[in-house]
């Protein structure tokens, strides 16, 4: 028996149903992001209407938590890991889907397509890379950026000059637009600047930057210095001029393995001295320069904080050597980043997304949340029924076209479990149709239509100094990802593996159409004329393991006694012609 509730109850019920229906209808009709899991990795499909960086297959969003006064063009540091793991703070994992040398990593603003300037500080092949990114939007409040990866056909566009307030890595020689004319022993070679001391002032290495900087910067320098002849080596310094009445610096003292951290204002200074580890090896030295304090670091170790005699005038970067002949400083790069105390910080990471045009598929069971019969007509056709309320129950008059006429169905939201492979972009629509009873759900199974487990193997070798560099390149010619890729190399006796390599190289995953290379370094112990081969082991998208033999090739090395002869290059070129 249908009971009619009080008028006020009907109005309230209709209003509630209307609001809920509009929210659900809007969510399902405008491209709600669908989530799936594959191999422990969370995926989501790009919501309709979002911009996407053309040519890239994957991305993750990252919230940068703002701080008042940070403004625009603030610099943040991120670590990108090649393998799998849990994204947190400033560290993100690309699940084996980026290039092993990280050349395809790109960063965009919150719109998903405006590229951000970045610089690659350090990378380890197929392991990790550190990036500095210039966030163009204001960080006075929270904002989001995107990290893109999954494009095997691009090279790095790392650009420190565009990323920082001041930058030089000396890769293109001495840049007179960044530095003033120098005097003394200054040599730029192989991407580093070498400064040498001398007893005569005019012969003593000394250079000054052309960019004036004030507080609110973090200055970094990667350097090493000759500990055997220490004498006031300056590789991490801000100063005002030759007289240095205003100065901030970390410099080597006349005591072996010791540095001085100093702040000077109007010729009055405060300093601390510290012993540092392995000064003759490269380290990153830096200081964070605030208006009322300077923090000094070797790598990530805080050496000291100075809060008195802080300079209040604009300063320029300075590199220099002392007064002892033969004393040297090597500097790999320097940069000044925009920075502030208690500045912006790293927030949450979003799930891995794929572009709408190529929705991912999965063979695992996918849970799709769908509306119950009560709300199905509202989702399918808007507010197409009247609602009545009695007590705490909502009754709905159904349309006659194929829908239930039950007046007492109060079924809550429930999950429709869709087994087998389902296109994420279509699963919601399929779920709705099935729940309404209008159609028989069709489960899309594309695995029979796509190539899986098809790879192409190429290999070759070359001489590098006294060693052989042997590469095995694997291309994924299938239409789905391959995982757990491992290359096992079999070489003739007479070689030993060097430079941290051994007979097995784990390469992780390769996306459809992508490639990776396993690099092996071999040191010949004697004359060798034999064949190398081996096998490639991997799993296809179904999880099935495959083992493919590496085609054998003749491997001949120049005998060690020939490497010093004038004909060595000619002989080796002839021997490796078949490689």
PDB file of C-alpha atoms in Angstrom, residues 130-300:
ATOM      1  CA  UNK A 130      67.423  14.187  -9.309  1.00  0.00           C
ATOM      2  CA  UNK A 131      65.719  17.121 -10.992  1.00  0.00           C
ATOM      3  CA  UNK A 132      65.352  20.789 -10.118  1.00  0.00           C
ATOM      4  CA  UNK A 133      62.112  22.266 -11.464  1.00  0.00           C
ATOM      5  CA  UNK A 134      61.078  25.904 -11.794  1.00  0.00           C
ATOM      6  CA  UNK A 135      57.381  26.159 -10.886  1.00  0.00           C
ATOM      7  CA  UNK A 136      56.063  29.012 -13.013  1.00  0.00           C
ATOM      8  CA  UNK A 137      52.786  29.495 -11.124  1.00  0.00           C
ATOM      9  CA  UNK A 138      52.600  31.342  -7.812  1.00  0.00           C
ATOM     10  CA  UNK A 139      53.322  29.199  -4.772  1.00  0.00           C
ATOM     11  CA  UNK A 140      51.802  31.663  -2.340  1.00  0.00           C
ATOM     12  CA  UNK A 141      49.110  28.965  -2.189  1.00  0.00           C
ATOM     13  CA  UNK A 142      49.041  25.264  -3.065  1.00  0.00           C
ATOM     14  CA  UNK A 143      49.354  24.348  -6.724  1.00  0.00           C
ATOM     15  CA  UNK A 144      49.779  21.155  -8.731  1.00  0.00           C
ATOM     16  CA  UNK A 145      52.307  20.117 -11.338  1.00  0.00           C
ATOM     17  CA  UNK A 146      52.503  16.998 -13.530  1.00  0.00           C
ATOM     18  CA  UNK A 147      55.434  14.632 -14.092  1.00  0.00           C
ATOM     19  CA  UNK A 148      55.253  13.004 -17.554  1.00  0.00           C
ATOM     20  CA  UNK A 149      57.133   9.900 -18.748  1.00  0.00           C
ATOM     21  CA  UNK A 150      56.840   7.136 -21.318  1.00  0.00           C
ATOM     22  CA  UNK A 151      58.211   8.504 -24.594  1.00  0.00           C
ATOM     23  CA  UNK A 152      61.073   6.473 -26.075  1.00  0.00           C
ATOM     24  CA  UNK A 153      61.738   8.854 -28.963  1.00  0.00           C
ATOM     25  CA  UNK A 154      62.869  12.017 -27.174  1.00  0.00           C
ATOM     26  CA  UNK A 155      66.049  13.378 -25.635  1.00  0.00           C
ATOM     27  CA  UNK A 156      66.551  15.398 -22.481  1.00  0.00           C
ATOM     28  CA  UNK A 157      65.854  19.147 -22.568  1.00  0.00           C
ATOM     29  CA  UNK A 158      67.578  19.855 -19.253  1.00  0.00           C
ATOM     30  CA  UNK A 159      68.394  23.578 -19.063  1.00  0.00           C
ATOM     31  CA  UNK A 160      69.961  24.989 -15.915  1.00  0.00           C
ATOM     32  CA  UNK A 161      70.261  28.526 -17.265  1.00  0.00           C
ATOM     33  CA  UNK A 162      66.492  28.772 -17.763  1.00  0.00           C
ATOM     34  CA  UNK A 163      65.729  27.012 -14.478  1.00  0.00           C
ATOM     35  CA  UNK A 164      67.761  29.051 -11.974  1.00  0.00           C
ATOM     36  CA  UNK A 165      68.560  32.647 -11.057  1.00  0.00           C
ATOM     37  CA  UNK A 166      72.198  31.887 -11.898  1.00  0.00           C
ATOM     38  CA  UNK A 167      73.762  28.750 -13.372  1.00  0.00           C
ATOM     39  CA  UNK A 168      76.894  27.457 -15.081  1.00  0.00           C
ATOM     40  CA  UNK A 169      78.043  23.891 -15.668  1.00  0.00           C
ATOM     41  CA  UNK A 170      80.977  24.953 -17.881  1.00  0.00           C
ATOM     42  CA  UNK A 171      79.980  22.425 -20.573  1.00  0.00           C
ATOM     43  CA  UNK A 172      80.380  25.062 -23.296  1.00  0.00           C
ATOM     44  CA  UNK A 173      83.643  26.557 -22.102  1.00  0.00           C
ATOM     45  CA  UNK A 174      84.065  29.917 -20.400  1.00  0.00           C
ATOM     46  CA  UNK A 175      80.965  32.099 -20.661  1.00  0.00           C
ATOM     47  CA  UNK A 176      81.837  35.797 -20.505  1.00  0.00           C
ATOM     48  CA  UNK A 177      78.140  36.692 -20.343  1.00  0.00           C
ATOM     49  CA  UNK A 178      77.937  34.962 -16.960  1.00  0.00           C
ATOM     50  CA  UNK A 179      81.398  35.809 -15.586  1.00  0.00           C
ATOM     51  CA  UNK A 180      83.535  38.917 -15.652  1.00  0.00           C
ATOM     52  CA  UNK A 181      87.014  38.854 -17.079  1.00  0.00           C
ATOM     53  CA  UNK A 182      89.264  36.754 -14.959  1.00  0.00           C
ATOM     54  CA  UNK A 183      92.927  36.781 -14.206  1.00  0.00           C
ATOM     55  CA  UNK A 184      95.405  34.110 -13.178  1.00  0.00           C
ATOM     56  CA  UNK A 185      95.309  30.392 -13.706  1.00  0.00           C
ATOM     57  CA  UNK A 186      91.744  29.633 -14.854  1.00  0.00           C
ATOM     58  CA  UNK A 187      91.231  26.697 -17.226  1.00  0.00           C
ATOM     59  CA  UNK A 188      87.922  25.254 -18.443  1.00  0.00           C
ATOM     60  CA  UNK A 189      88.212  21.660 -19.656  1.00  0.00           C
ATOM     61  CA  UNK A 190      85.825  18.689 -20.001  1.00  0.00           C
ATOM     62  CA  UNK A 191      82.951  20.538 -18.399  1.00  0.00           C
ATOM     63  CA  UNK A 192      84.757  21.735 -15.273  1.00  0.00           C
ATOM     64  CA  UNK A 193      86.691  24.837 -14.329  1.00  0.00           C
ATOM     65  CA  UNK A 194      90.128  24.470 -12.717  1.00  0.00           C
ATOM     66  CA  UNK A 195      91.522  27.313 -10.621  1.00  0.00           C
ATOM     67  CA  UNK A 196      95.190  27.423  -9.592  1.00  0.00           C
ATOM     68  CA  UNK A 197      96.953  29.437  -6.909  1.00  0.00           C
ATOM     69  CA  UNK A 198     100.068  31.557  -7.214  1.00  0.00           C
ATOM     70  CA  UNK A 199     102.196  33.769  -5.009  1.00  0.00           C
ATOM     71  CA  UNK A 200     101.756  36.651  -7.456  1.00  0.00           C
ATOM     72  CA  UNK A 201      98.323  38.276  -7.181  1.00  0.00           C
ATOM     73  CA  UNK A 202      97.929  38.846 -10.916  1.00  0.00           C
ATOM     74  CA  UNK A 203      98.620  35.153 -11.584  1.00  0.00           C
ATOM     75  CA  UNK A 204      96.225  33.916  -8.905  1.00  0.00           C
ATOM     76  CA  UNK A 205      92.957  32.490 -10.279  1.00  0.00           C
ATOM     77  CA  UNK A 206      89.930  34.670  -9.510  1.00  0.00           C
ATOM     78  CA  UNK A 207      86.580  35.225 -11.306  1.00  0.00           C
ATOM     79  CA  UNK A 208      83.355  37.092 -10.464  1.00  0.00           C
ATOM     80  CA  UNK A 209      79.811  36.476 -11.696  1.00  0.00           C
ATOM     81  CA  UNK A 210      77.790  39.179 -13.462  1.00  0.00           C
ATOM     82  CA  UNK A 211      74.496  38.422 -11.658  1.00  0.00           C
ATOM     83  CA  UNK A 212      73.761  40.251  -8.397  1.00  0.00           C
ATOM     84  CA  UNK A 213      71.814  38.260  -5.821  1.00  0.00           C
ATOM     85  CA  UNK A 214      70.338  39.119  -2.434  1.00  0.00           C
ATOM     86  CA  UNK A 215      68.853  37.081   0.415  1.00  0.00           C
ATOM     87  CA  UNK A 216      66.218  34.537  -0.522  1.00  0.00           C
ATOM     88  CA  UNK A 217      68.491  32.216  -2.512  1.00  0.00           C
ATOM     89  CA  UNK A 218      70.108  28.835  -2.051  1.00  0.00           C
ATOM     90  CA  UNK A 219      73.577  28.700  -3.625  1.00  0.00           C
ATOM     91  CA  UNK A 220      75.161  25.363  -4.594  1.00  0.00           C
ATOM     92  CA  UNK A 221      78.562  24.338  -5.928  1.00  0.00           C
ATOM     93  CA  UNK A 222      79.949  20.902  -6.760  1.00  0.00           C
ATOM     94  CA  UNK A 223      83.677  21.044  -6.135  1.00  0.00           C
ATOM     95  CA  UNK A 224      86.829  19.340  -4.917  1.00  0.00           C
ATOM     96  CA  UNK A 225      90.164  20.797  -3.846  1.00  0.00           C
ATOM     97  CA  UNK A 226      93.775  19.837  -3.359  1.00  0.00           C
ATOM     98  CA  UNK A 227      94.084  18.982   0.308  1.00  0.00           C
ATOM     99  CA  UNK A 228      97.863  18.561   0.105  1.00  0.00           C
ATOM    100  CA  UNK A 229      98.367  22.280  -0.602  1.00  0.00           C
ATOM    101  CA  UNK A 230      95.384  24.027   1.014  1.00  0.00           C
ATOM    102  CA  UNK A 231      95.370  27.793   0.841  1.00  0.00           C
ATOM    103  CA  UNK A 232      92.104  29.752   0.882  1.00  0.00           C
ATOM    104  CA  UNK A 233      90.348  27.978  -1.963  1.00  0.00           C
ATOM    105  CA  UNK A 234      86.993  29.579  -2.763  1.00  0.00           C
ATOM    106  CA  UNK A 235      84.404  27.548  -4.650  1.00  0.00           C
ATOM    107  CA  UNK A 236      81.180  28.525  -2.851  1.00  0.00           C
ATOM    108  CA  UNK A 237      81.268  32.295  -2.303  1.00  0.00           C
ATOM    109  CA  UNK A 238      79.083  35.396  -2.617  1.00  0.00           C
ATOM    110  CA  UNK A 239      80.941  38.701  -2.422  1.00  0.00           C
ATOM    111  CA  UNK A 240      80.475  42.373  -3.282  1.00  0.00           C
ATOM    112  CA  UNK A 241      83.795  43.207  -4.958  1.00  0.00           C
ATOM    113  CA  UNK A 242      87.565  42.716  -4.786  1.00  0.00           C
ATOM    114  CA  UNK A 243      87.712  44.225  -1.313  1.00  0.00           C
ATOM    115  CA  UNK A 244      85.077  41.796  -0.013  1.00  0.00           C
ATOM    116  CA  UNK A 245      83.539  44.054   2.604  1.00  0.00           C
ATOM    117  CA  UNK A 246      80.357  41.982   2.249  1.00  0.00           C
ATOM    118  CA  UNK A 247      80.661  38.215   1.890  1.00  0.00           C
ATOM    119  CA  UNK A 248      79.155  34.755   2.459  1.00  0.00           C
ATOM    120  CA  UNK A 249      81.321  31.732   1.738  1.00  0.00           C
ATOM    121  CA  UNK A 250      82.586  28.244   2.354  1.00  0.00           C
ATOM    122  CA  UNK A 251      86.315  28.043   1.637  1.00  0.00           C
ATOM    123  CA  UNK A 252      89.286  25.769   2.250  1.00  0.00           C
ATOM    124  CA  UNK A 253      91.700  26.901   4.918  1.00  0.00           C
ATOM    125  CA  UNK A 254      95.423  26.352   5.326  1.00  0.00           C
ATOM    126  CA  UNK A 255      94.668  23.318   7.515  1.00  0.00           C
ATOM    127  CA  UNK A 256      94.258  20.002   5.719  1.00  0.00           C
ATOM    128  CA  UNK A 257      90.608  18.887   5.324  1.00  0.00           C
ATOM    129  CA  UNK A 258      89.182  21.966   7.019  1.00  0.00           C
ATOM    130  CA  UNK A 259      86.703  24.549   5.739  1.00  0.00           C
ATOM    131  CA  UNK A 260      85.607  27.931   7.048  1.00  0.00           C
ATOM    132  CA  UNK A 261      81.945  29.025   6.925  1.00  0.00           C
ATOM    133  CA  UNK A 262      81.788  32.819   7.064  1.00  0.00           C
ATOM    134  CA  UNK A 263      79.345  35.729   6.959  1.00  0.00           C
ATOM    135  CA  UNK A 264      80.666  39.316   6.708  1.00  0.00           C
ATOM    136  CA  UNK A 265      78.829  42.647   6.786  1.00  0.00           C
ATOM    137  CA  UNK A 266      80.673  46.000   6.601  1.00  0.00           C
ATOM    138  CA  UNK A 267      83.971  44.198   7.225  1.00  0.00           C
ATOM    139  CA  UNK A 268      82.703  42.659  10.482  1.00  0.00           C
ATOM    140  CA  UNK A 269      82.500  38.884  10.271  1.00  0.00           C
ATOM    141  CA  UNK A 270      81.324  35.740  12.037  1.00  0.00           C
ATOM    142  CA  UNK A 271      82.760  32.348  11.129  1.00  0.00           C
ATOM    143  CA  UNK A 272      83.056  28.687  12.158  1.00  0.00           C
ATOM    144  CA  UNK A 273      85.614  26.116  11.074  1.00  0.00           C
ATOM    145  CA  UNK A 274      84.955  22.425  10.465  1.00  0.00           C
ATOM    146  CA  UNK A 275      86.734  19.295   9.333  1.00  0.00           C
ATOM    147  CA  UNK A 276      85.029  17.818   6.271  1.00  0.00           C
ATOM    148  CA  UNK A 277      85.125  14.369   4.721  1.00  0.00           C
ATOM    149  CA  UNK A 278      87.221  13.521   1.623  1.00  0.00           C
ATOM    150  CA  UNK A 279      87.808  17.073   0.334  1.00  0.00           C
ATOM    151  CA  UNK A 280      89.767  15.766  -2.652  1.00  0.00           C
ATOM    152  CA  UNK A 281      86.576  14.053  -3.944  1.00  0.00           C
ATOM    153  CA  UNK A 282      83.627  15.892  -5.421  1.00  0.00           C
ATOM    154  CA  UNK A 283      80.981  17.086  -2.949  1.00  0.00           C
ATOM    155  CA  UNK A 284      78.062  19.459  -3.124  1.00  0.00           C
ATOM    156  CA  UNK A 285      78.672  22.551  -0.972  1.00  0.00           C
ATOM    157  CA  UNK A 286      75.817  24.989  -0.421  1.00  0.00           C
ATOM    158  CA  UNK A 287      74.371  27.721   1.752  1.00  0.00           C
ATOM    159  CA  UNK A 288      70.780  28.883   2.273  1.00  0.00           C
ATOM    160  CA  UNK A 289      70.846  32.686   2.480  1.00  0.00           C
ATOM    161  CA  UNK A 290      68.063  34.373   4.453  1.00  0.00           C
ATOM    162  CA  UNK A 291      67.990  37.989   5.611  1.00  0.00           C
ATOM    163  CA  UNK A 292      68.715  37.004   9.215  1.00  0.00           C
ATOM    164  CA  UNK A 293      70.534  33.668   8.922  1.00  0.00           C
ATOM    165  CA  UNK A 294      72.772  31.540   6.686  1.00  0.00           C
ATOM    166  CA  UNK A 295      72.864  27.722   6.874  1.00  0.00           C
ATOM    167  CA  UNK A 296      75.973  25.983   5.477  1.00  0.00           C
ATOM    168  CA  UNK A 297      76.079  22.391   4.137  1.00  0.00           C
ATOM    169  CA  UNK A 298      78.407  19.744   2.756  1.00  0.00           C
ATOM    170  CA  UNK A 299      76.098  17.479   0.736  1.00  0.00           C
ATOM    171  CA  UNK A 300      73.063  17.107   3.036  1.00  0.00           C
TER     172      UNK A 300
END
